[in-house]
PDB file of C-alpha atoms in Angstrom:
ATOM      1  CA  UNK A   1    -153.229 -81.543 -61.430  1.00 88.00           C
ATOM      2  CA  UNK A   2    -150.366 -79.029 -61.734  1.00 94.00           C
ATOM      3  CA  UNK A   3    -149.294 -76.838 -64.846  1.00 93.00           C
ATOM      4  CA  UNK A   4    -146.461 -79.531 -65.806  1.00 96.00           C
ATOM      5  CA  UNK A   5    -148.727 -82.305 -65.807  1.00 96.00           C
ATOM      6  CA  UNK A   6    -151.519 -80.302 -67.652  1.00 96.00           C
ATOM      7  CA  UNK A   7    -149.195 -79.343 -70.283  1.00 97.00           C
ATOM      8  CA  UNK A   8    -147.589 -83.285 -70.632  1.00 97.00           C
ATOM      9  CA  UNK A   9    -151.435 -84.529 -71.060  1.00 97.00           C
ATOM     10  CA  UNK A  10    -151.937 -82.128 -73.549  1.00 97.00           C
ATOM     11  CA  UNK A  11    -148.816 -82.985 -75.718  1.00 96.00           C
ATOM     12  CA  UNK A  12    -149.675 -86.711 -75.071  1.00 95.00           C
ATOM     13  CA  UNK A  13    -152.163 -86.633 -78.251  1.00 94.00           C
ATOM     14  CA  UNK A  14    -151.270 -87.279 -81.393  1.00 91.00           C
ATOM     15  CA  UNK A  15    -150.173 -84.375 -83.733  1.00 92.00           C
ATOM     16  CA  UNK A  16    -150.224 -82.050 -80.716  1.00 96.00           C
ATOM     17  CA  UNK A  17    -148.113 -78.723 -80.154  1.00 97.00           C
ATOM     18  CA  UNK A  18    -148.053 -75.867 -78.146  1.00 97.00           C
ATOM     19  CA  UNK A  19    -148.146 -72.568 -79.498  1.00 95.00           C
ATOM     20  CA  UNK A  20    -148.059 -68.927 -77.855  1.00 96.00           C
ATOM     21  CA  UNK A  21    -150.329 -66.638 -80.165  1.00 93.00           C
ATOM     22  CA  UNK A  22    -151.324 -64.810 -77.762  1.00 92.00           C
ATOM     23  CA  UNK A  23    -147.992 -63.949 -75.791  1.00 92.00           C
ATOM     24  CA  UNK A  24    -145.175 -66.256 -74.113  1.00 93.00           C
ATOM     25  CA  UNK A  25    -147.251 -66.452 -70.976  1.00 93.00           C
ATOM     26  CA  UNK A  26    -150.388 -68.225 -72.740  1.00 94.00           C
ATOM     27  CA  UNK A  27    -150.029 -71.549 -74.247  1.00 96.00           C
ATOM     28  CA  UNK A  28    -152.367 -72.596 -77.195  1.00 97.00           C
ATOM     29  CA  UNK A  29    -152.472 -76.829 -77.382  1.00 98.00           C
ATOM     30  CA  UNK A  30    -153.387 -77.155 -81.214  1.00 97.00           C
ATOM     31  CA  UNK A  31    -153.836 -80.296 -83.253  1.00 96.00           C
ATOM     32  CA  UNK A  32    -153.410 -79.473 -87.231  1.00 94.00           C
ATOM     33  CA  UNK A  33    -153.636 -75.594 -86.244  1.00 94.00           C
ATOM     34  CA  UNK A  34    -156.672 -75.898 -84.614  1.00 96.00           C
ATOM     35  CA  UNK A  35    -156.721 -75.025 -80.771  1.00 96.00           C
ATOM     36  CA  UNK A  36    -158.182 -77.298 -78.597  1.00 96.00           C
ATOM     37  CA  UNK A  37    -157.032 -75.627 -75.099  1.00 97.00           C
ATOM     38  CA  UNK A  38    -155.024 -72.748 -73.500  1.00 96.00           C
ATOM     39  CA  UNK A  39    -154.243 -71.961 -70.507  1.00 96.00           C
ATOM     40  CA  UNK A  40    -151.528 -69.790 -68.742  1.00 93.00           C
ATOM     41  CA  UNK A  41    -149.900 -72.172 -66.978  1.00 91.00           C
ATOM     42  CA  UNK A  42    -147.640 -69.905 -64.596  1.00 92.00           C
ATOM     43  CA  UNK A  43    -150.700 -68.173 -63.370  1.00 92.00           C
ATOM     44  CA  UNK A  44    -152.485 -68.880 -60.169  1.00 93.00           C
ATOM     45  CA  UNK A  45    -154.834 -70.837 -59.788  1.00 95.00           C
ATOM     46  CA  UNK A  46    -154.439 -72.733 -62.582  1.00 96.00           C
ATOM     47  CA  UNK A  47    -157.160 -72.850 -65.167  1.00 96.00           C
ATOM     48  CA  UNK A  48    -157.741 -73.637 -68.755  1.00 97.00           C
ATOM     49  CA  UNK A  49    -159.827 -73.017 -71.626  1.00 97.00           C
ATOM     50  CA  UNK A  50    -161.269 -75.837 -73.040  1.00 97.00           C
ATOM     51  CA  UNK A  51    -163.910 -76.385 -76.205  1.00 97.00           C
ATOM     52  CA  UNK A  52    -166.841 -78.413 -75.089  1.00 96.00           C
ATOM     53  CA  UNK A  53    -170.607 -79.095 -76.598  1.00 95.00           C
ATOM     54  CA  UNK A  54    -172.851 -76.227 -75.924  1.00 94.00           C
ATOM     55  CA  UNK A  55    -175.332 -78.664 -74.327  1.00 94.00           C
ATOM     56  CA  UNK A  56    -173.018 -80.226 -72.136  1.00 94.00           C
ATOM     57  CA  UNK A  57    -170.590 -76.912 -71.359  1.00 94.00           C
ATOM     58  CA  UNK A  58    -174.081 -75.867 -69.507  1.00 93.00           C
ATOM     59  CA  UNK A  59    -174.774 -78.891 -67.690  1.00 95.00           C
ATOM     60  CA  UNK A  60    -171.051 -78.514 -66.603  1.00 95.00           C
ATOM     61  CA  UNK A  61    -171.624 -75.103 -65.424  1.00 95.00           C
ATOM     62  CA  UNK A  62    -174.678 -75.611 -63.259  1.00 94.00           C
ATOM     63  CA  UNK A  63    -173.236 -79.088 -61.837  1.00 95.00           C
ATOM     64  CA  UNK A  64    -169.701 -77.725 -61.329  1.00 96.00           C
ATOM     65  CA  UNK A  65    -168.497 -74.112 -59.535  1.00 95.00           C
ATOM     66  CA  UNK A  66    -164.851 -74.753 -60.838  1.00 95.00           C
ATOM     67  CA  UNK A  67    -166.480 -75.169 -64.848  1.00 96.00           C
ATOM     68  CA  UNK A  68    -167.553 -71.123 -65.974  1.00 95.00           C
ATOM     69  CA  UNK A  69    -168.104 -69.632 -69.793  1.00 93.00           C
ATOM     70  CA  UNK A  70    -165.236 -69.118 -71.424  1.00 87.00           C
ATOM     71  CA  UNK A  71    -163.021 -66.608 -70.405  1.00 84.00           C
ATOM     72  CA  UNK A  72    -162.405 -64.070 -73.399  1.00 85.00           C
ATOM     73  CA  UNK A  73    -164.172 -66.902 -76.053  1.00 85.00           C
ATOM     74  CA  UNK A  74    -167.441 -68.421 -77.628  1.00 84.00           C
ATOM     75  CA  UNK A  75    -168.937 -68.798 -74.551  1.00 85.00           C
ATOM     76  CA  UNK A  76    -171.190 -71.198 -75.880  1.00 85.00           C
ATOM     77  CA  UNK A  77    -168.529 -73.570 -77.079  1.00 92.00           C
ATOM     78  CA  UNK A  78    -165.370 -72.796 -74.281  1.00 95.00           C
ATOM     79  CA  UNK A  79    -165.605 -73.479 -70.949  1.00 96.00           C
ATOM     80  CA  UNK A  80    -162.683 -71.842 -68.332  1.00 96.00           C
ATOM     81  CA  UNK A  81    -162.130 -74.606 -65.837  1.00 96.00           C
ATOM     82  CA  UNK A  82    -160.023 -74.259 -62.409  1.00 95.00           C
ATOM     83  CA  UNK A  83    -157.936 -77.011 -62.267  1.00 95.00           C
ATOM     84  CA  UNK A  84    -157.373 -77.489 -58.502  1.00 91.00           C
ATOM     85  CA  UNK A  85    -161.089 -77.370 -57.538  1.00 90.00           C
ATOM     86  CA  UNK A  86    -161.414 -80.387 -59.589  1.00 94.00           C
ATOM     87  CA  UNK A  87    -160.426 -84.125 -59.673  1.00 95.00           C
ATOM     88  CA  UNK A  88    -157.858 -85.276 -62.213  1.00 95.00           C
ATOM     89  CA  UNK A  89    -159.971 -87.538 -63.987  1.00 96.00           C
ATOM     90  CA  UNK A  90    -162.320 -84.994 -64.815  1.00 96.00           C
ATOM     91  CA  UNK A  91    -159.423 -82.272 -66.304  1.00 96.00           C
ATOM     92  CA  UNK A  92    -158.096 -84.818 -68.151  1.00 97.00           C
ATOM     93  CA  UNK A  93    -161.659 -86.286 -69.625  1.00 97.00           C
ATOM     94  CA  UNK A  94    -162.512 -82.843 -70.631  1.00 97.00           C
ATOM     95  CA  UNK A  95    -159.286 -82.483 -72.269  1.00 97.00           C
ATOM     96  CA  UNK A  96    -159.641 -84.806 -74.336  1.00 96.00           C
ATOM     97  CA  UNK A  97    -163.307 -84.330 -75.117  1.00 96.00           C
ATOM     98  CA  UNK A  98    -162.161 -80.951 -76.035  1.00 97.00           C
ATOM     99  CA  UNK A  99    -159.511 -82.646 -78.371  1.00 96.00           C
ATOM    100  CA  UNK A 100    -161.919 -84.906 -79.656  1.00 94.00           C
ATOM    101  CA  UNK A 101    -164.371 -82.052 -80.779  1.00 95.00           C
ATOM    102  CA  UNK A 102    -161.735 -80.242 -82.415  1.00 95.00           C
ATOM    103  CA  UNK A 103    -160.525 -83.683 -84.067  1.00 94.00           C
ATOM    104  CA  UNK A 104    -163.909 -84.449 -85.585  1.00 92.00           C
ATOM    105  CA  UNK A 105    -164.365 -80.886 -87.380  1.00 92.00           C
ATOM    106  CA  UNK A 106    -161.219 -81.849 -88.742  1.00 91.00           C
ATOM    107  CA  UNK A 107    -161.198 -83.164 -92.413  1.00 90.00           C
ATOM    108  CA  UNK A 108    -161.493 -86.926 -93.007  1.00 89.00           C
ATOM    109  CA  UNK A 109    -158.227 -87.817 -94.431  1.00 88.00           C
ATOM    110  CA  UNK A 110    -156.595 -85.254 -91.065  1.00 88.00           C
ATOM    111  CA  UNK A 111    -158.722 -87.395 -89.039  1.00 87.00           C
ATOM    112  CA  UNK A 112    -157.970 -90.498 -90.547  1.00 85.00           C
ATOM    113  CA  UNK A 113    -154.191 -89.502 -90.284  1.00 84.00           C
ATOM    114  CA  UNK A 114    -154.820 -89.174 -86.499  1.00 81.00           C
ATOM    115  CA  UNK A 115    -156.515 -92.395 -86.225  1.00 74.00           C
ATOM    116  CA  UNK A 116    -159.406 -90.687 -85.213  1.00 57.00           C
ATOM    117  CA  UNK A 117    -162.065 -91.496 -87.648  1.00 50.00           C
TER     118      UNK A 117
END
């Protein structure tokens, strides 16, 4: 997966934008002003900072070189990934489990706007 196509997935969900906080060269993917990833997506290699479930951000550690603690976050909720030393499918499930996470700390009637009950 390249930058472009990292960025498109993330902007593919609904209520979705990017944001630069921390700097033009850092983009922040938030849903209702909540961040769900970031990543700077000129920088090589590739990576991103994704929100996770502490239990499951540790089995992705030990099962996956390319998955490491959160670079400069809760490193018991954010995961850095490296894009290229993993398949597609993965990026993009963890994406949107990282979404999803943020989604359902959301309020109900946000959620429910979402269609994300």
């Amino acid at each position: 997966m390249r930058a472009r196509e990292l960025k498109a997935f993330c902007l593919e969900f609904n209520d979705v934008v990017e944001d630069f906080p921390f700097g033009e060269e850092t983009s922040v993917f938030k849903v209702a002003g909540k961040m769900f990833a970031l990543s700077a997506l000129d920088r090589e290699p590739l990576t991103v900072n994704l929100k996770c479930d502490p239990e499951l951000a540790v089995q992705l550690r030990a099962e996956h070189p390319a998955i490491a603690p959160g670079y400069h976050m809760n490193k018991r909720h954010w995961n850095t990934v490296t894009v290229a030393d993993l398949p597609d499918r993965l990026v993009r499930e963890l994406i949107e489990d990282s979404y999803d996470l943020v989604v359902a700390g959301l309020p109900r009637a946000v959620r429910l706007r979402l269609d994300r009950p």
